[in-house]
JSON list of C-alpha atoms in Angstrom, two decimals:
[
{"chain": "M", "resi": 1, "resn": "MET", "atom": "CA", "xyz": [-214.91, -16.41, -49.52]},
{"chain": "M", "resi": 2, "resn": "ALA", "atom": "CA", "xyz": [-211.80, -16.30, -47.36]},
{"chain": "M", "resi": 3, "resn": "CYS", "atom": "CA", "xyz": [-211.92, -14.49, -44.03]},
{"chain": "M", "resi": 4, "resn": "PHE", "atom": "CA", "xyz": [-208.69, -12.79, -42.94]},
{"chain": "M", "resi": 5, "resn": "GLU", "atom": "CA", "xyz": [-207.99, -11.57, -39.37]},
{"chain": "M", "resi": 6, "resn": "ARG", "atom": "CA", "xyz": [-206.60, -8.09, -39.08]},
{"chain": "M", "resi": 7, "resn": "ALA", "atom": "CA", "xyz": [-206.14, -8.18, -35.30]},
{"chain": "M", "resi": 8, "resn": "SER", "atom": "CA", "xyz": [-202.99, -9.21, -33.63]},
{"chain": "M", "resi": 9, "resn": "PRO", "atom": "CA", "xyz": [-203.82, -12.57, -31.78]},
{"chain": "M", "resi": 10, "resn": "ALA", "atom": "CA", "xyz": [-201.06, -11.94, -29.12]},
{"chain": "M", "resi": 11, "resn": "LEU", "atom": "CA", "xyz": [-202.09, -8.38, -28.52]},
{"chain": "M", "resi": 12, "resn": "LYS", "atom": "CA", "xyz": [-205.78, -9.35, -28.39]},
{"chain": "M", "resi": 13, "resn": "GLU", "atom": "CA", "xyz": [-204.89, -12.11, -25.75]},
{"chain": "M", "resi": 14, "resn": "ILE", "atom": "CA", "xyz": [-203.08, -9.76, -23.55]},
{"chain": "M", "resi": 15, "resn": "LEU", "atom": "CA", "xyz": [-205.70, -7.04, -23.76]},
{"chain": "M", "resi": 16, "resn": "LEU", "atom": "CA", "xyz": [-208.54, -9.63, -22.95]},
{"chain": "M", "resi": 17, "resn": "ARG", "atom": "CA", "xyz": [-206.59, -10.99, -20.01]},
{"chain": "M", "resi": 18, "resn": "LEU", "atom": "CA", "xyz": [-206.06, -7.52, -18.54]},
{"chain": "M", "resi": 19, "resn": "TYR", "atom": "CA", "xyz": [-209.71, -6.53, -19.20]},
{"chain": "M", "resi": 20, "resn": "ARG", "atom": "CA", "xyz": [-211.04, -9.74, -17.56]},
{"chain": "M", "resi": 21, "resn": "ASP", "atom": "CA", "xyz": [-208.70, -9.59, -14.53]},
{"chain": "M", "resi": 22, "resn": "GLU", "atom": "CA", "xyz": [-210.84, -8.60, -11.53]},
{"chain": "M", "resi": 23, "resn": "ARG", "atom": "CA", "xyz": [-207.87, -7.07, -9.61]},
{"chain": "M", "resi": 24, "resn": "ALA", "atom": "CA", "xyz": [-205.64, -4.37, -10.82]},
{"chain": "M", "resi": 25, "resn": "ILE", "atom": "CA", "xyz": [-202.03, -5.48, -11.43]},
{"chain": "M", "resi": 26, "resn": "ASP", "atom": "CA", "xyz": [-198.73, -3.88, -12.46]},
{"chain": "M", "resi": 27, "resn": "ALA", "atom": "CA", "xyz": [-197.88, -5.37, -15.89]},
{"chain": "M", "resi": 28, "resn": "ASP", "atom": "CA", "xyz": [-195.49, -4.71, -18.70]},
{"chain": "M", "resi": 29, "resn": "HIS", "atom": "CA", "xyz": [-195.66, -6.53, -22.04]},
{"chain": "M", "resi": 30, "resn": "HIS", "atom": "CA", "xyz": [-193.46, -6.20, -25.11]},
{"chain": "M", "resi": 31, "resn": "LEU", "atom": "CA", "xyz": [-194.46, -7.66, -28.36]},
{"chain": "M", "resi": 32, "resn": "HIS", "atom": "CA", "xyz": [-192.78, -7.73, -31.71]},
{"chain": "M", "resi": 33, "resn": "GLU", "atom": "CA", "xyz": [-194.57, -8.63, -34.92]},
{"chain": "M", "resi": 34, "resn": "PHE", "atom": "CA", "xyz": [-194.06, -8.72, -38.67]},
{"chain": "M", "resi": 35, "resn": "GLY", "atom": "CA", "xyz": [-190.28, -7.99, -38.09]},
{"chain": "M", "resi": 36, "resn": "SER", "atom": "CA", "xyz": [-190.82, -4.31, -37.74]},
{"chain": "M", "resi": 37, "resn": "VAL", "atom": "CA", "xyz": [-193.83, -3.58, -35.46]},
{"chain": "M", "resi": 38, "resn": "GLU", "atom": "CA", "xyz": [-193.50, -3.29, -31.72]},
{"chain": "M", "resi": 39, "resn": "TYR", "atom": "CA", "xyz": [-196.23, -3.03, -29.10]},
{"chain": "M", "resi": 40, "resn": "TYR", "atom": "CA", "xyz": [-195.72, -2.03, -25.39]},
{"chain": "M", "resi": 41, "resn": "ILE", "atom": "CA", "xyz": [-198.72, -2.70, -23.14]},
{"chain": "M", "resi": 42, "resn": "GLN", "atom": "CA", "xyz": [-198.76, -1.37, -19.61]},
{"chain": "M", "resi": 43, "resn": "SER", "atom": "CA", "xyz": [-201.24, -1.47, -16.65]},
{"chain": "M", "resi": 44, "resn": "LEU", "atom": "CA", "xyz": [-200.70, 0.11, -13.30]},
{"chain": "M", "resi": 45, "resn": "VAL", "atom": "CA", "xyz": [-202.22, -0.68, -9.90]},
{"chain": "M", "resi": 46, "resn": "SER", "atom": "CA", "xyz": [-202.32, 3.11, -9.29]},
{"chain": "M", "resi": 47, "resn": "ASP", "atom": "CA", "xyz": [-204.43, 3.53, -12.40]},
{"chain": "M", "resi": 48, "resn": "PRO", "atom": "CA", "xyz": [-206.87, 0.58, -12.40]},
{"chain": "M", "resi": 49, "resn": "ASP", "atom": "CA", "xyz": [-209.35, 1.77, -14.99]},
{"chain": "M", "resi": 50, "resn": "HIS", "atom": "CA", "xyz": [-206.73, 2.35, -17.72]},
{"chain": "M", "resi": 51, "resn": "THR", "atom": "CA", "xyz": [-204.31, 0.29, -19.89]},
{"chain": "M", "resi": 52, "resn": "TYR", "atom": "CA", "xyz": [-201.75, 1.96, -21.99]},
{"chain": "M", "resi": 53, "resn": "LEU", "atom": "CA", "xyz": [-200.78, 0.65, -25.39]},
{"chain": "M", "resi": 54, "resn": "SER", "atom": "CA", "xyz": [-197.85, 2.04, -27.37]},
{"chain": "M", "resi": 55, "resn": "ILE", "atom": "CA", "xyz": [-197.03, 1.15, -31.00]},
{"chain": "M", "resi": 56, "resn": "ALA", "atom": "CA", "xyz": [-193.84, 1.59, -33.00]},
{"chain": "M", "resi": 57, "resn": "THR", "atom": "CA", "xyz": [-194.18, 0.97, -36.72]},
{"chain": "M", "resi": 58, "resn": "PRO", "atom": "CA", "xyz": [-192.24, 2.02, -39.78]},
{"chain": "M", "resi": 59, "resn": "ILE", "atom": "CA", "xyz": [-193.50, 4.97, -41.86]},
{"chain": "M", "resi": 60, "resn": "LEU", "atom": "CA", "xyz": [-194.80, 3.35, -45.16]},
{"chain": "M", "resi": 61, "resn": "SER", "atom": "CA", "xyz": [-193.39, 5.95, -47.48]},
{"chain": "M", "resi": 62, "resn": "GLN", "atom": "CA", "xyz": [-190.84, 8.59, -46.51]},
{"chain": "M", "resi": 63, "resn": "ALA", "atom": "CA", "xyz": [-191.31, 10.20, -49.95]},
{"chain": "M", "resi": 64, "resn": "PHE", "atom": "CA", "xyz": [-195.00, 11.17, -49.21]},
{"chain": "M", "resi": 65, "resn": "LEU", "atom": "CA", "xyz": [-195.29, 10.78, -45.54]},
{"chain": "M", "resi": 66, "resn": "VAL", "atom": "CA", "xyz": [-192.23, 12.88, -44.48]},
{"chain": "M", "resi": 67, "resn": "SER", "atom": "CA", "xyz": [-192.68, 12.97, -40.75]},
{"chain": "M", "resi": 68, "resn": "THR", "atom": "CA", "xyz": [-191.83, 10.11, -38.43]},
{"chain": "M", "resi": 69, "resn": "ARG", "atom": "CA", "xyz": [-194.96, 11.05, -36.48]},
{"chain": "M", "resi": 70, "resn": "LEU", "atom": "CA", "xyz": [-198.19, 9.73, -37.48]},
{"chain": "M", "resi": 71, "resn": "SER", "atom": "CA", "xyz": [-200.33, 12.19, -39.37]},
{"chain": "M", "resi": 72, "resn": "ARG", "atom": "CA", "xyz": [-203.61, 13.83, -38.13]},
{"chain": "M", "resi": 73, "resn": "TYR", "atom": "CA", "xyz": [-205.38, 11.67, -40.64]},
{"chain": "M", "resi": 74, "resn": "THR", "atom": "CA", "xyz": [-204.01, 8.44, -39.05]},
{"chain": "M", "resi": 75, "resn": "ILE", "atom": "CA", "xyz": [-204.66, 9.67, -35.56]},
{"chain": "M", "resi": 76, "resn": "GLN", "atom": "CA", "xyz": [-208.30, 10.37, -36.38]},
{"chain": "M", "resi": 77, "resn": "LYS", "atom": "CA", "xyz": [-208.66, 6.90, -37.81]},
{"chain": "M", "resi": 78, "resn": "VAL", "atom": "CA", "xyz": [-207.34, 5.46, -34.56]},
{"chain": "M", "resi": 79, "resn": "LYS", "atom": "CA", "xyz": [-209.65, 7.50, -32.43]},
{"chain": "M", "resi": 80, "resn": "ALA", "atom": "CA", "xyz": [-212.49, 6.29, -34.60]},
{"chain": "M", "resi": 81, "resn": "ILE", "atom": "CA", "xyz": [-212.02, 2.76, -33.16]},
{"chain": "M", "resi": 82, "resn": "SER", "atom": "CA", "xyz": [-214.01, 4.02, -30.14]},
{"chain": "M", "resi": 83, "resn": "ALA", "atom": "CA", "xyz": [-214.36, 7.62, -28.93]},
{"chain": "M", "resi": 84, "resn": "GLU", "atom": "CA", "xyz": [-215.43, 6.25, -25.52]},
{"chain": "M", "resi": 85, "resn": "VAL", "atom": "CA", "xyz": [-212.61, 3.75, -24.90]},
{"chain": "M", "resi": 86, "resn": "VAL", "atom": "CA", "xyz": [-209.62, 4.98, -26.89]},
{"chain": "M", "resi": 87, "resn": "GLU", "atom": "CA", "xyz": [-207.79, 8.22, -26.02]},
{"chain": "M", "resi": 88, "resn": "ILE", "atom": "CA", "xyz": [-204.65, 9.42, -27.69]},
{"chain": "M", "resi": 89, "resn": "VAL", "atom": "CA", "xyz": [-201.76, 10.27, -25.25]},
{"chain": "M", "resi": 90, "resn": "GLU", "atom": "CA", "xyz": [-199.67, 13.23, -26.26]},
{"chain": "M", "resi": 91, "resn": "PRO", "atom": "CA", "xyz": [-196.76, 13.06, -26.46]},
{"chain": "M", "resi": 92, "resn": "PRO", "atom": "CA", "xyz": [-196.42, 9.29, -27.03]},
{"chain": "M", "resi": 93, "resn": "LYS", "atom": "CA", "xyz": [-194.06, 7.13, -25.04]},
{"chain": "M", "resi": 94, "resn": "GLU", "atom": "CA", "xyz": [-190.48, 7.78, -26.00]},
{"chain": "M", "resi": 95, "resn": "GLY", "atom": "CA", "xyz": [-189.39, 5.46, -28.86]},
{"chain": "M", "resi": 96, "resn": "TYR", "atom": "CA", "xyz": [-192.99, 4.93, -30.05]},
{"chain": "M", "resi": 97, "resn": "GLN", "atom": "CA", "xyz": [-195.13, 6.78, -32.61]},
{"chain": "M", "resi": 98, "resn": "LEU", "atom": "CA", "xyz": [-198.45, 6.28, -30.86]},
{"chain": "M", "resi": 99, "resn": "THR", "atom": "CA", "xyz": [-199.60, 5.84, -27.18]},
{"chain": "M", "resi": 100, "resn": "ILE", "atom": "CA", "xyz": [-203.28, 5.21, -26.50]},
{"chain": "M", "resi": 101, "resn": "ARG", "atom": "CA", "xyz": [-205.04, 5.10, -23.17]},
{"chain": "M", "resi": 102, "resn": "LEU", "atom": "CA", "xyz": [-207.73, 2.44, -22.94]},
{"chain": "M", "resi": 103, "resn": "ASN", "atom": "CA", "xyz": [-210.58, 3.16, -20.57]},
{"chain": "M", "resi": 104, "resn": "PHE", "atom": "CA", "xyz": [-211.75, -0.36, -19.67]},
{"chain": "M", "resi": 105, "resn": "ALA", "atom": "CA", "xyz": [-214.44, 1.20, -17.31]},
{"chain": "M", "resi": 106, "resn": "ARG", "atom": "CA", "xyz": [-216.24, 2.40, -20.38]},
{"chain": "M", "resi": 107, "resn": "MET", "atom": "CA", "xyz": [-215.91, -0.87, -22.30]},
{"chain": "M", "resi": 108, "resn": "PRO", "atom": "CA", "xyz": [-219.25, -2.43, -23.44]},
{"chain": "M", "resi": 109, "resn": "HIS", "atom": "CA", "xyz": [-220.28, -5.60, -21.83]},
{"chain": "M", "resi": 110, "resn": "GLY", "atom": "CA", "xyz": [-220.68, -9.16, -23.10]},
{"chain": "M", "resi": 111, "resn": "LYS", "atom": "CA", "xyz": [-219.80, -10.10, -26.73]},
{"chain": "M", "resi": 112, "resn": "GLU", "atom": "CA", "xyz": [-219.42, -6.37, -27.50]},
{"chain": "M", "resi": 113, "resn": "SER", "atom": "CA", "xyz": [-216.41, -6.12, -25.17]},
{"chain": "M", "resi": 114, "resn": "ILE", "atom": "CA", "xyz": [-214.69, -8.94, -27.19]},
{"chain": "M", "resi": 115, "resn": "LYS", "atom": "CA", "xyz": [-215.43, -7.11, -30.49]},
{"chain": "M", "resi": 116, "resn": "MET", "atom": "CA", "xyz": [-214.13, -3.86, -29.16]},
{"chain": "M", "resi": 117, "resn": "ILE", "atom": "CA", "xyz": [-210.86, -5.51, -27.94]},
{"chain": "M", "resi": 118, "resn": "THR", "atom": "CA", "xyz": [-210.48, -7.19, -31.31]},
{"chain": "M", "resi": 119, "resn": "ASP", "atom": "CA", "xyz": [-210.85, -3.77, -32.99]},
{"chain": "M", "resi": 120, "resn": "ILE", "atom": "CA", "xyz": [-208.25, -2.31, -30.73]},
{"chain": "M", "resi": 121, "resn": "ALA", "atom": "CA", "xyz": [-205.89, -5.26, -31.40]},
{"chain": "M", "resi": 122, "resn": "ALA", "atom": "CA", "xyz": [-206.19, -4.32, -35.09]},
{"chain": "M", "resi": 123, "resn": "VAL", "atom": "CA", "xyz": [-204.78, -0.89, -34.60]},
{"chain": "M", "resi": 124, "resn": "GLN", "atom": "CA", "xyz": [-201.61, -1.70, -36.74]},
{"chain": "M", "resi": 125, "resn": "GLY", "atom": "CA", "xyz": [-203.95, -2.48, -39.52]},
{"chain": "M", "resi": 126, "resn": "VAL", "atom": "CA", "xyz": [-205.66, 0.89, -39.09]},
{"chain": "M", "resi": 127, "resn": "ILE", "atom": "CA", "xyz": [-202.32, 2.66, -39.18]},
{"chain": "M", "resi": 128, "resn": "LEU", "atom": "CA", "xyz": [-201.01, 0.79, -42.17]},
{"chain": "M", "resi": 129, "resn": "SER", "atom": "CA", "xyz": [-204.23, 1.23, -44.21]},
{"chain": "M", "resi": 130, "resn": "SER", "atom": "CA", "xyz": [-204.59, 4.93, -43.28]},
{"chain": "M", "resi": 131, "resn": "GLN", "atom": "CA", "xyz": [-201.07, 5.61, -44.37]},
{"chain": "M", "resi": 132, "resn": "LEU", "atom": "CA", "xyz": [-201.61, 3.84, -47.58]},
{"chain": "M", "resi": 133, "resn": "GLU", "atom": "CA", "xyz": [-204.82, 5.74, -48.22]},
{"chain": "M", "resi": 134, "resn": "GLU", "atom": "CA", "xyz": [-203.07, 9.06, -47.52]},
{"chain": "M", "resi": 135, "resn": "MET", "atom": "CA", "xyz": [-200.21, 8.17, -49.89]},
{"chain": "M", "resi": 136, "resn": "LEU", "atom": "CA", "xyz": [-202.59, 7.26, -52.76]},
{"chain": "M", "resi": 137, "resn": "MET", "atom": "CA", "xyz": [-204.54, 10.44, -52.20]},
{"chain": "M", "resi": 138, "resn": "ASN", "atom": "CA", "xyz": [-201.42, 12.63, -52.20]},
{"chain": "M", "resi": 139, "resn": "VAL", "atom": "CA", "xyz": [-199.22, 11.15, -55.04]},
{"chain": "M", "resi": 140, "resn": "ASN", "atom": "CA", "xyz": [-197.84, 14.00, -57.08]},
{"chain": "M", "resi": 141, "resn": "SER", "atom": "CA", "xyz": [-199.92, 14.26, -60.16]},
{"chain": "M", "resi": 142, "resn": "GLN", "atom": "CA", "xyz": [-197.25, 16.19, -62.11]},
{"chain": "M", "resi": 143, "resn": "ASP", "atom": "CA", "xyz": [-195.21, 13.12, -62.79]},
{"chain": "M", "resi": 144, "resn": "VAL", "atom": "CA", "xyz": [-198.26, 11.36, -64.10]},
{"chain": "M", "resi": 145, "resn": "ALA", "atom": "CA", "xyz": [-199.25, 14.27, -66.25]},
{"chain": "M", "resi": 146, "resn": "GLN", "atom": "CA", "xyz": [-195.70, 14.28, -67.76]},
{"chain": "M", "resi": 147, "resn": "GLY", "atom": "CA", "xyz": [-195.78, 10.59, -68.47]},
{"chain": "M", "resi": 148, "resn": "MET", "atom": "CA", "xyz": [-193.14, 9.96, -65.72]},
{"chain": "M", "resi": 149, "resn": "TYR", "atom": "CA", "xyz": [-194.54, 6.94, -64.01]},
{"chain": "M", "resi": 150, "resn": "LYS", "atom": "CA", "xyz": [-191.99, 6.64, -61.30]},
{"chain": "M", "resi": 151, "resn": "PRO", "atom": "CA", "xyz": [-192.31, 3.64, -58.95]},
{"chain": "M", "resi": 152, "resn": "ILE", "atom": "CA", "xyz": [-193.02, 4.66, -55.30]},
{"chain": "M", "resi": 153, "resn": "LYS", "atom": "CA", "xyz": [-191.11, 2.54, -52.87]},
{"chain": "M", "resi": 154, "resn": "LEU", "atom": "CA", "xyz": [-193.19, 1.50, -49.79]},
{"chain": "M", "resi": 155, "resn": "VAL", "atom": "CA", "xyz": [-191.78, -0.31, -46.87]},
{"chain": "M", "resi": 156, "resn": "TYR", "atom": "CA", "xyz": [-193.83, -2.23, -44.29]},
{"chain": "M", "resi": 157, "resn": "HIS", "atom": "CA", "xyz": [-191.14, -4.86, -43.64]},
{"chain": "M", "resi": 158, "resn": "PRO", "atom": "CA", "xyz": [-187.32, -3.91, -43.67]},
{"chain": "M", "resi": 159, "resn": "ARG", "atom": "CA", "xyz": [-186.43, -6.77, -46.00]},
{"chain": "M", "resi": 160, "resn": "GLU", "atom": "CA", "xyz": [-189.52, -6.68, -48.27]},
{"chain": "M", "resi": 161, "resn": "PRO", "atom": "CA", "xyz": [-190.32, -3.32, -49.82]},
{"chain": "M", "resi": 162, "resn": "PHE", "atom": "CA", "xyz": [-192.90, -3.07, -52.51]},
{"chain": "M", "resi": 163, "resn": "TYR", "atom": "CA", "xyz": [-193.59, -0.55, -55.21]},
{"chain": "M", "resi": 164, "resn": "VAL", "atom": "CA", "xyz": [-196.62, 1.32, -56.55]},
{"chain": "M", "resi": 165, "resn": "ILE", "atom": "CA", "xyz": [-196.83, 2.95, -60.02]},
{"chain": "M", "resi": 166, "resn": "LYS", "atom": "CA", "xyz": [-199.68, 5.34, -60.39]},
{"chain": "M", "resi": 167, "resn": "GLN", "atom": "CA", "xyz": [-200.74, 5.92, -63.99]},
{"chain": "M", "resi": 168, "resn": "PRO", "atom": "CA", "xyz": [-203.95, 7.56, -65.45]},
{"chain": "M", "resi": 169, "resn": "GLN", "atom": "CA", "xyz": [-206.88, 5.29, -64.65]},
{"chain": "M", "resi": 170, "resn": "LYS", "atom": "CA", "xyz": [-204.57, 2.60, -63.23]},
{"chain": "M", "resi": 171, "resn": "ILE", "atom": "CA", "xyz": [-202.52, 1.71, -60.11]},
{"chain": "M", "resi": 172, "resn": "THR", "atom": "CA", "xyz": [-199.99, -1.06, -60.42]},
{"chain": "M", "resi": 173, "resn": "ALA", "atom": "CA", "xyz": [-198.57, -2.64, -57.31]},
{"chain": "M", "resi": 174, "resn": "VAL", "atom": "CA", "xyz": [-195.52, -4.82, -57.26]},
{"chain": "M", "resi": 175, "resn": "PHE", "atom": "CA", "xyz": [-194.89, -6.68, -54.10]},
{"chain": "M", "resi": 176, "resn": "PRO", "atom": "CA", "xyz": [-194.55, -10.18, -52.65]},
{"chain": "M", "resi": 177, "resn": "MET", "atom": "CA", "xyz": [-198.25, -11.11, -52.11]},
{"chain": "M", "resi": 178, "resn": "ARG", "atom": "CA", "xyz": [-198.46, -14.40, -50.28]},
{"chain": "M", "resi": 179, "resn": "PHE", "atom": "CA", "xyz": [-201.81, -13.82, -48.33]},
{"chain": "M", "resi": 180, "resn": "LYS", "atom": "CA", "xyz": [-200.06, -15.55, -45.40]},
{"chain": "M", "resi": 181, "resn": "GLU", "atom": "CA", "xyz": [-199.25, -12.46, -43.34]},
{"chain": "M", "resi": 182, "resn": "LYS", "atom": "CA", "xyz": [-201.84, -9.97, -42.04]},
{"chain": "M", "resi": 183, "resn": "THR", "atom": "CA", "xyz": [-199.87, -6.97, -43.55]},
{"chain": "M", "resi": 184, "resn": "ASP", "atom": "CA", "xyz": [-200.22, -8.48, -47.04]},
{"chain": "M", "resi": 185, "resn": "VAL", "atom": "CA", "xyz": [-203.97, -8.78, -46.66]},
{"chain": "M", "resi": 186, "resn": "ILE", "atom": "CA", "xyz": [-204.30, -5.23, -45.13]},
{"chain": "M", "resi": 187, "resn": "ILE", "atom": "CA", "xyz": [-202.43, -3.71, -48.05]},
{"chain": "M", "resi": 188, "resn": "ALA", "atom": "CA", "xyz": [-204.37, -5.50, -50.71]},
{"chain": "M", "resi": 189, "resn": "THR", "atom": "CA", "xyz": [-207.72, -4.72, -49.01]},
{"chain": "M", "resi": 190, "resn": "THR", "atom": "CA", "xyz": [-206.80, -1.03, -48.69]},
{"chain": "M", "resi": 191, "resn": "PHE", "atom": "CA", "xyz": [-205.91, -0.78, -52.35]},
{"chain": "M", "resi": 192, "resn": "PHE", "atom": "CA", "xyz": [-209.21, -2.25, -53.38]},
{"chain": "M", "resi": 193, "resn": "GLN", "atom": "CA", "xyz": [-211.21, -0.01, -50.89]},
{"chain": "M", "resi": 194, "resn": "VAL", "atom": "CA", "xyz": [-209.52, 3.21, -51.93]},
{"chain": "M", "resi": 195, "resn": "THR", "atom": "CA", "xyz": [-209.75, 2.54, -55.61]},
{"chain": "M", "resi": 196, "resn": "GLN", "atom": "CA", "xyz": [-213.45, 1.59, -55.33]},
{"chain": "M", "resi": 197, "resn": "PHE", "atom": "CA", "xyz": [-214.19, 4.56, -53.03]},
{"chain": "M", "resi": 198, "resn": "TYR", "atom": "CA", "xyz": [-212.79, 7.13, -55.54]},
{"chain": "M", "resi": 199, "resn": "ASN", "atom": "CA", "xyz": [-213.99, 5.13, -58.54]},
{"chain": "M", "resi": 200, "resn": "MET", "atom": "CA", "xyz": [-210.87, 6.50, -60.33]},
{"chain": "M", "resi": 201, "resn": "TYR", "atom": "CA", "xyz": [-208.58, 3.53, -61.05]},
{"chain": "M", "resi": 202, "resn": "ASP", "atom": "CA", "xyz": [-208.19, -0.01, -62.19]},
{"chain": "M", "resi": 203, "resn": "PHE", "atom": "CA", "xyz": [-206.06, -1.92, -59.67]},
{"chain": "M", "resi": 204, "resn": "VAL", "atom": "CA", "xyz": [-203.45, -4.49, -60.64]},
{"chain": "M", "resi": 205, "resn": "ILE", "atom": "CA", "xyz": [-201.16, -6.66, -58.42]},
{"chain": "M", "resi": 206, "resn": "LEU", "atom": "CA", "xyz": [-198.16, -8.14, -60.12]}
]
């Protein structure tokens, strides 16, 4: 069985380096991934126990997730990474949808610290999958009842939208599945998890 890594390798490397550094430093890092996701990582000598991580990411579907802010559902999913280590900063840094404060002083020790940072570095996957879950749970059932199976346009990359058609007992997804990019794997995994959890739909990728 193939094993796919949800965490951003570059983000994980930076967070591990900051966590392992024995002296506090002023640091600013900008990362761009998947053509549409941006991370900003900041540490301050004046605040040695914390590192700040801001994320800018496209909203998956303007039709169903109408706000440019992340929903409460998504925020709760991010908090669930670790209630001890992850704290949501309100409002987020200007230009970003989410800013989290990482309390390295509360980080578990040994191998658990690496696992924790890996989970934090997968925050984009948490955001993407929770948006997809929310969209699938809130698709307007009236169109389905009337036999109007309208494709729903979803965008996770500016040049590569994909479409979802929700029908009774079946969800059809049409998008360029290559299994080479993490977002492809996150989307496919989320579809399977949501449909299995609700035990309501067959799931087809075209």
